[in-house]
XYZ file of C-alpha atoms in Angstrom:
392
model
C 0.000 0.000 0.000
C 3.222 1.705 -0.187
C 3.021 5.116 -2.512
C 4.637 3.864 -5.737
C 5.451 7.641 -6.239
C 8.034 7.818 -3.469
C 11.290 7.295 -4.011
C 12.976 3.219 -4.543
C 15.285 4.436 -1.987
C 12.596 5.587 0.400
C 10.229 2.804 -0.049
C 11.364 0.235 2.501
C 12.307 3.060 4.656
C 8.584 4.248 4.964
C 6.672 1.082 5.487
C 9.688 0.387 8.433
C 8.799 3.723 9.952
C 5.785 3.399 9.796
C 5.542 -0.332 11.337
C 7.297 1.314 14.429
C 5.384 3.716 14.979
C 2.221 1.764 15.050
C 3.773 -0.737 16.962
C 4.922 2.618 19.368
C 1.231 3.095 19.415
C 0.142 -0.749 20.197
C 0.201 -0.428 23.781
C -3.021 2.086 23.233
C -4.971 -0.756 22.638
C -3.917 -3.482 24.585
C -3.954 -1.300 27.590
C -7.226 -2.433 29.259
C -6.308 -6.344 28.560
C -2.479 -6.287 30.028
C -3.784 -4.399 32.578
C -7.187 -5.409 33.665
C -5.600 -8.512 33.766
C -3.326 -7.436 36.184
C -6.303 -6.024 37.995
C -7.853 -9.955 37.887
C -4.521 -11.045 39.494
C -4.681 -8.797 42.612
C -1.742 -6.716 41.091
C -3.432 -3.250 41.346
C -6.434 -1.754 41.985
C -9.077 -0.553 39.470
C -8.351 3.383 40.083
C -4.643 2.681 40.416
C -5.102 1.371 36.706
C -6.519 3.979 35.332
C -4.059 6.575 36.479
C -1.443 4.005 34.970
C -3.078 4.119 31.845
C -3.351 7.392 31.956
C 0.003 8.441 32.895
C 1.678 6.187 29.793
C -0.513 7.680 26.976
C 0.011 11.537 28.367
C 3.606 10.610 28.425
C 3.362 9.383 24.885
C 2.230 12.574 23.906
C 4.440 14.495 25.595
C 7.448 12.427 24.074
C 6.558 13.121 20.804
C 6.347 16.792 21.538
C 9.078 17.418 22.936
C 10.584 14.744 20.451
C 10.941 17.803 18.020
C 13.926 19.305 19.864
C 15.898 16.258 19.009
C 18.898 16.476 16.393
C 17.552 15.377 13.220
C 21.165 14.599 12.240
C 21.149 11.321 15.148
C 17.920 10.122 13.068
C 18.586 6.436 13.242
C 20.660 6.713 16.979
C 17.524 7.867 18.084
C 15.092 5.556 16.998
C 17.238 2.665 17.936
C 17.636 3.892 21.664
C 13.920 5.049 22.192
C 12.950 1.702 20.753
C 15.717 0.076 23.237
C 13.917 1.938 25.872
C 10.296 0.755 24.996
C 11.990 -2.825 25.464
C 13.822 -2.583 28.528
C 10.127 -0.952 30.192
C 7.793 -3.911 29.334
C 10.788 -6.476 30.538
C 10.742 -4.050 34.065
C 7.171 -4.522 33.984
C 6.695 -8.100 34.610
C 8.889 -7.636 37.152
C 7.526 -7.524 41.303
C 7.674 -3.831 41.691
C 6.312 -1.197 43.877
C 2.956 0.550 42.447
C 4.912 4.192 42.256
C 7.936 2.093 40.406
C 5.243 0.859 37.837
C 3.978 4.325 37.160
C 7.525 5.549 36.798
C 8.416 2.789 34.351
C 5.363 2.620 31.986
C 5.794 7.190 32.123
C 8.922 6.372 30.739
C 8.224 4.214 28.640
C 5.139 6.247 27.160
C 7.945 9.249 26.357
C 9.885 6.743 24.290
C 7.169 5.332 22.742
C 5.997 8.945 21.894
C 9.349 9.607 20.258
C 9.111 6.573 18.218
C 5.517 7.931 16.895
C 7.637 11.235 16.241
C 10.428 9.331 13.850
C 7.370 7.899 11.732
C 5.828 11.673 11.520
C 9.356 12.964 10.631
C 9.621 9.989 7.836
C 5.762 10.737 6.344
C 6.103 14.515 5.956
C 9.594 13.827 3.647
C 7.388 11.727 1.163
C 5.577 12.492 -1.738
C 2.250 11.918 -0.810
C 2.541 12.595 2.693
C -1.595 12.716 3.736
C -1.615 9.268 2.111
C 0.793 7.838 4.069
C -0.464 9.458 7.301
C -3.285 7.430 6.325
C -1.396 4.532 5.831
C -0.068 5.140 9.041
C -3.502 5.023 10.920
C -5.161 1.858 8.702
C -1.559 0.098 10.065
C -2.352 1.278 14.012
C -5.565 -0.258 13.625
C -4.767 -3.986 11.995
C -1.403 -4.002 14.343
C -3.675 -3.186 17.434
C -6.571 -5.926 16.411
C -3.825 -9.157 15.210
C -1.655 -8.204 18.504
C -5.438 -7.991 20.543
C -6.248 -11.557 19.208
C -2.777 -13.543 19.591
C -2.673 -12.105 23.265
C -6.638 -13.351 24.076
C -6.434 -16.297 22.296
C -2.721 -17.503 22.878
C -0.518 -16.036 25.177
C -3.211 -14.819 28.233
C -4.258 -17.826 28.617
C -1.391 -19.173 29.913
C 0.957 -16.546 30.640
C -1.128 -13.741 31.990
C -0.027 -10.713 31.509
C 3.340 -11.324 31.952
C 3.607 -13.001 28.998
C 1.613 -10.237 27.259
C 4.329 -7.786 28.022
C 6.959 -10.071 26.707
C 5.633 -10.686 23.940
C 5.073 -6.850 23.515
C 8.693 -6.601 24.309
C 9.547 -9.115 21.724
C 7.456 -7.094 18.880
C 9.135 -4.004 19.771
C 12.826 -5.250 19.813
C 12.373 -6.914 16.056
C 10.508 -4.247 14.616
C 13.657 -1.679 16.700
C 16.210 -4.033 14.785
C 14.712 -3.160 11.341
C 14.715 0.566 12.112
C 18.811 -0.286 11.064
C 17.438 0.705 7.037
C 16.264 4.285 8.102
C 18.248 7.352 7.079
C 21.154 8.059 9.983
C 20.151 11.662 9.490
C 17.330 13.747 8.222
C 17.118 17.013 6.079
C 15.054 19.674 5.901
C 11.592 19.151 4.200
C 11.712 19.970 0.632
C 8.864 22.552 0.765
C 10.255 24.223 3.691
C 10.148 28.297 3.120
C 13.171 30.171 3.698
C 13.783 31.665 7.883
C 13.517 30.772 10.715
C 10.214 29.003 12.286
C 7.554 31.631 14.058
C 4.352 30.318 15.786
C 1.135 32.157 14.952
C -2.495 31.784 15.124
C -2.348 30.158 11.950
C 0.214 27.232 12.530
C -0.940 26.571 16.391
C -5.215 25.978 15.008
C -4.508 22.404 13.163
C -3.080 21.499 16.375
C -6.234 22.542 18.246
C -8.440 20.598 15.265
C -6.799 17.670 15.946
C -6.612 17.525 19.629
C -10.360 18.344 20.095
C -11.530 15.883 17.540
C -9.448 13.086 18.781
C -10.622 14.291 22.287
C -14.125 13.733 20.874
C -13.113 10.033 19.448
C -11.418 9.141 22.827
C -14.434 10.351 25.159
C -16.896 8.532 23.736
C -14.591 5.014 22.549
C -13.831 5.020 26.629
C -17.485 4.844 27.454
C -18.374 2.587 24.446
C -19.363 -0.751 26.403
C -21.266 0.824 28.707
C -23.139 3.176 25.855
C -23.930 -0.195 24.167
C -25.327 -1.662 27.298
C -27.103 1.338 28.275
C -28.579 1.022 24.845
C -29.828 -2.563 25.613
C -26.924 -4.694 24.577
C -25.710 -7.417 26.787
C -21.526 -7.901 27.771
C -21.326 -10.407 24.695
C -22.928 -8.124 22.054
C -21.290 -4.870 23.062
C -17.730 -6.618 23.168
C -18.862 -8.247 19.336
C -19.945 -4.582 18.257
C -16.551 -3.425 19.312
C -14.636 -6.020 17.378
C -16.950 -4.766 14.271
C -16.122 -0.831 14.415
C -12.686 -2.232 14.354
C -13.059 -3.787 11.557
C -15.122 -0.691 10.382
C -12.456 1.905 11.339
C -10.573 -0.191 8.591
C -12.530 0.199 5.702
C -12.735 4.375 7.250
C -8.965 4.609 7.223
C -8.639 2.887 3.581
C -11.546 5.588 2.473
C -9.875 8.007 3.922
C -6.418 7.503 2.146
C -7.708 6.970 -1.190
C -9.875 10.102 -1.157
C -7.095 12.224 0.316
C -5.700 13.427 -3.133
C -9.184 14.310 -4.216
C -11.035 16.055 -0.981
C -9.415 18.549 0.440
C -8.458 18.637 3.644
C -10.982 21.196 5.381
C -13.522 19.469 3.698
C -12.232 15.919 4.982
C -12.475 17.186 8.451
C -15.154 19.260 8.604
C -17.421 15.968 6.950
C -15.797 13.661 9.763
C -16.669 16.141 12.126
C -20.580 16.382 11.099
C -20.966 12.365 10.424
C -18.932 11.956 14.208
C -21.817 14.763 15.761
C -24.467 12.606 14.325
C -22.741 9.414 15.466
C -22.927 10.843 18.602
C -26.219 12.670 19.172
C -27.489 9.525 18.021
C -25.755 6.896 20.322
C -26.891 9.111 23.053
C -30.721 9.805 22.555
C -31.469 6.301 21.237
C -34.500 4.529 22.925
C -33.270 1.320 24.945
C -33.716 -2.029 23.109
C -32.632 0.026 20.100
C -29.670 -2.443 19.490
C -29.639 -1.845 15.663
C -29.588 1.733 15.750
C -27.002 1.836 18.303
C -24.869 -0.291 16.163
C -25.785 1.715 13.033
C -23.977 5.077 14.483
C -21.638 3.296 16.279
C -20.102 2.191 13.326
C -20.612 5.488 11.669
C -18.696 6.807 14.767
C -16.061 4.248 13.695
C -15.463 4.932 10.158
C -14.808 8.537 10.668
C -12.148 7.971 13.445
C -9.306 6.850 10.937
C -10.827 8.348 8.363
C -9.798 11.689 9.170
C -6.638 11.173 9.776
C -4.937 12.080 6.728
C -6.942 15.210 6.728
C -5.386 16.680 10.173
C -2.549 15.927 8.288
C -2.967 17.662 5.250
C -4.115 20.801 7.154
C -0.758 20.697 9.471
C 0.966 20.838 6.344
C -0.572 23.838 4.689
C -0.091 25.685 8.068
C 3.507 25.070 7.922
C 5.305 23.456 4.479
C 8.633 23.094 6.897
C 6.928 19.672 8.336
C 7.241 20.952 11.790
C 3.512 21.306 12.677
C 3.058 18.159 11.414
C 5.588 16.331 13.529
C 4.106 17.602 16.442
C -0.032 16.679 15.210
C 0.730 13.183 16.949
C 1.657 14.707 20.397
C -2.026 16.636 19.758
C -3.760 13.851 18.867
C -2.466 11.336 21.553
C -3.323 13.786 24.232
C -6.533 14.760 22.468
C -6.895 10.740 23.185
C -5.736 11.160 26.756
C -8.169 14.253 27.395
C -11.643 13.211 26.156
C -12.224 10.229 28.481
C -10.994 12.617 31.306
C -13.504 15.387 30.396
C -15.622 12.575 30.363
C -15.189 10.959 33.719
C -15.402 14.554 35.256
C -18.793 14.791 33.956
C -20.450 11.890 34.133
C -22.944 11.680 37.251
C -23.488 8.098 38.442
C -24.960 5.834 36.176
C -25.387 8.609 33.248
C -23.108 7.245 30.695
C -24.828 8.824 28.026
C -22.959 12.013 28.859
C -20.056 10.877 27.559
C -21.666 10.679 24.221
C -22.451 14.356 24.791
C -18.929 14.939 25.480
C -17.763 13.544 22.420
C -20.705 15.796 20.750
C -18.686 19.130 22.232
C -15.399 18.434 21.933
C -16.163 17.285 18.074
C -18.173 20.722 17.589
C -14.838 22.668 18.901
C -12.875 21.124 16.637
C -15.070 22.317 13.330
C -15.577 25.289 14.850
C -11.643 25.753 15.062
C -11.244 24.573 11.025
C -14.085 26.958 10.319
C -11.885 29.779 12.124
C -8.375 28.794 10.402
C -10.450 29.081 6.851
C -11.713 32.263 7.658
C -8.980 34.883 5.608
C -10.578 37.891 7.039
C -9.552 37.065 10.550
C -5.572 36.298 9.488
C -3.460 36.043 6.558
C -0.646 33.832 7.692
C -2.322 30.407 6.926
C -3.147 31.910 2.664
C 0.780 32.954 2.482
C 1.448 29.315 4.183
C -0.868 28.203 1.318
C 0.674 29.818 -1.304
C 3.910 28.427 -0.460
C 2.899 24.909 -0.233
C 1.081 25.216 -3.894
């Protein structure tokens, strides 16, 4: 699925960067089975877990911002230590440590792995079709999360626990760490990349804002989606099947997503995920219980836009800044607009109203087209049209 367009040189240099950083971001998904397993096993307690998970996925996002003010001419030394690192923490985690030890390790381990999801922005905004490949990038988070999700369940819990899960995660990370050996020992400026120094304005800082608040949006209501589908009627069994299908769902989103990159622009692609996500939502919240086919119906609307928009953010990072640096940072955004829904979430929700977190993902979702409205407003600015004009 490689862009043909890039160069022979480039081409096994891309799909390696972008296998690490999807398997950086892995550990996003297999979160609440490593550790509610460890939860089963008397390890830690529920809340204890949460601030766990919590802590590793804000310090993913902070790695990969502050990943930025990394020499670019260490490339490879870079990605081969943080990737070390990401090893050596899921080894120290199987070990009998204290509860603050744990939250220290998997922190520091969620900064490496956040610099390892900086190396494969730094690699996709030096190709030629770089909103493609972002949207390569997310289909490949996706299928890597799912086929790692289903050997753990299926072959390793069983009889390793969790243990063995992190292991095996450790495993996955140190071969796919060895193959980062092919990528470029340094990096260049982007091609497109205007003459002067970087300077922040409104104009470069708002795709940053689109992003986090419409991954915010995603990550609010995904946290809550088990209990949305029960409140909607569904038993344990069929909520944890409907999950398995937006998976499969946010799939077939990401591939729509990448092939209609070149042809939508990239307002337009997020300003349409935003409106189909709003109705996703409005409607997984108001539906009548028992209405199990209606839930599933926006649900999986819900899930198709997720990935789908990916490339999108992308594109607009790019035409706020042609040097590639907003772009290297729209990770760090998005993993903490991850991070931040489910919190805004949890600080709203009153007892047993889990709907609210479909409301949540409503707000945070209108913020975010609200913000691309604002950034394609010219009378308010003119950085972002001379940013365009650049980049054309």
């Amino acid at each position: 699925m490689i862009d043909r367009d890039n160069s022979r040189m480039m081409l096994n240099q891309i799909a390696t960067s972008i296998l690490i950083g999807g398997m950086a971001l892995l550990i996003t998904g297999v979160q609440p089975i490593l550790f509610g397993a460890m939860v089963n096993e008397k390890r830690m307690t529920l809340d204890v877990m949460g601030l766990v998970i919590m802590a590793e996925i804000v310090a993913l996002g902070v790695g990969a911002g502050l990943a930025v003010k990394l020499p670019l001419e260490r490339f490879r030394r870079i990605v081969l230590a943080a990737g070390g690192l990401v090893v050596v923490g899921n080894v120290l985690t199987v070990l009998p440590l204290s509860l603050v030890l744990l939250f220290l390790v998997r922190s520091f381990t969620g900064l490496a792995e956040g610099v390892l999801v900086w190396s494969t922005a730094c690699i996709i905004v030096r190709t030629t079709f770089p909103e493609r490949n972002s949207g390569i990038f997310s289909i490949m988070q996706v299928l890597i999360q799912a086929v790692f999700a289903s050997v753990l369940t299926s072959l390793i819990m069983p009889g390793y626990s969790w243990r063995g899960g992190f292991l095996l995660l450790a495993a996955a990370v140190l071969v796919c760490s060895a193959l980062g050996a092919v990528l470029p020992k340094r990096l260049g400026p982007v091609a497109e990349a205007p003459p002067g120094p970087f300077a922040w304005d409104v104009a470069r800082f708002l795709p940053l804002m689109i992003a986090f608040f419409q991954q915010a949006g995603f990550g609010a209501a995904w946290a809550y989606f088990e209990p949305l589908g029960q409140d909607a009627g569904m038993s344990s069994l069929q909520a944890d099947a409907l999950i398995s299908t937006v998976l499969c769902v946010e799939v077939v989103g990401g591939l729509a997503g990448t092939l209609m990159s070149r042809r939508l622009a990239p307002a337009a692609g997020v300003l349409l995920a935003a409106a189909l996500t709003a109705v996703s939502a409005i409607g997984m919240g108001m539906v009548s219980r028992g209405s199990i086919v209606a839930f599933s119906a926006f649900a999986m609307v819900f899930g198709f836009f997720w990935p789908f928009v990916m490339p999108y953010e992308f594109g607009l990072a790019l035409k706020s800044d042609p040097s590639g640096k907003i772009a290297t940072l729209l990770p760090a955004a998005q993993v903490l607009g991850v991070a931040f829904g489910p919190l805004v979430a949890a600080l709203t929700i009153d007892g047993g109203h889990v709907r609210t977190a479909a409301t949540v993902c409503l707000v945070l979702t209108a913020c975010s087209a609200a913000a691309c409205v604002v950034s394609m407003c010219g009378l308010v600015w003119k950085p972002l049209h001379r940013s365009v004009d650049r980049s054309s």
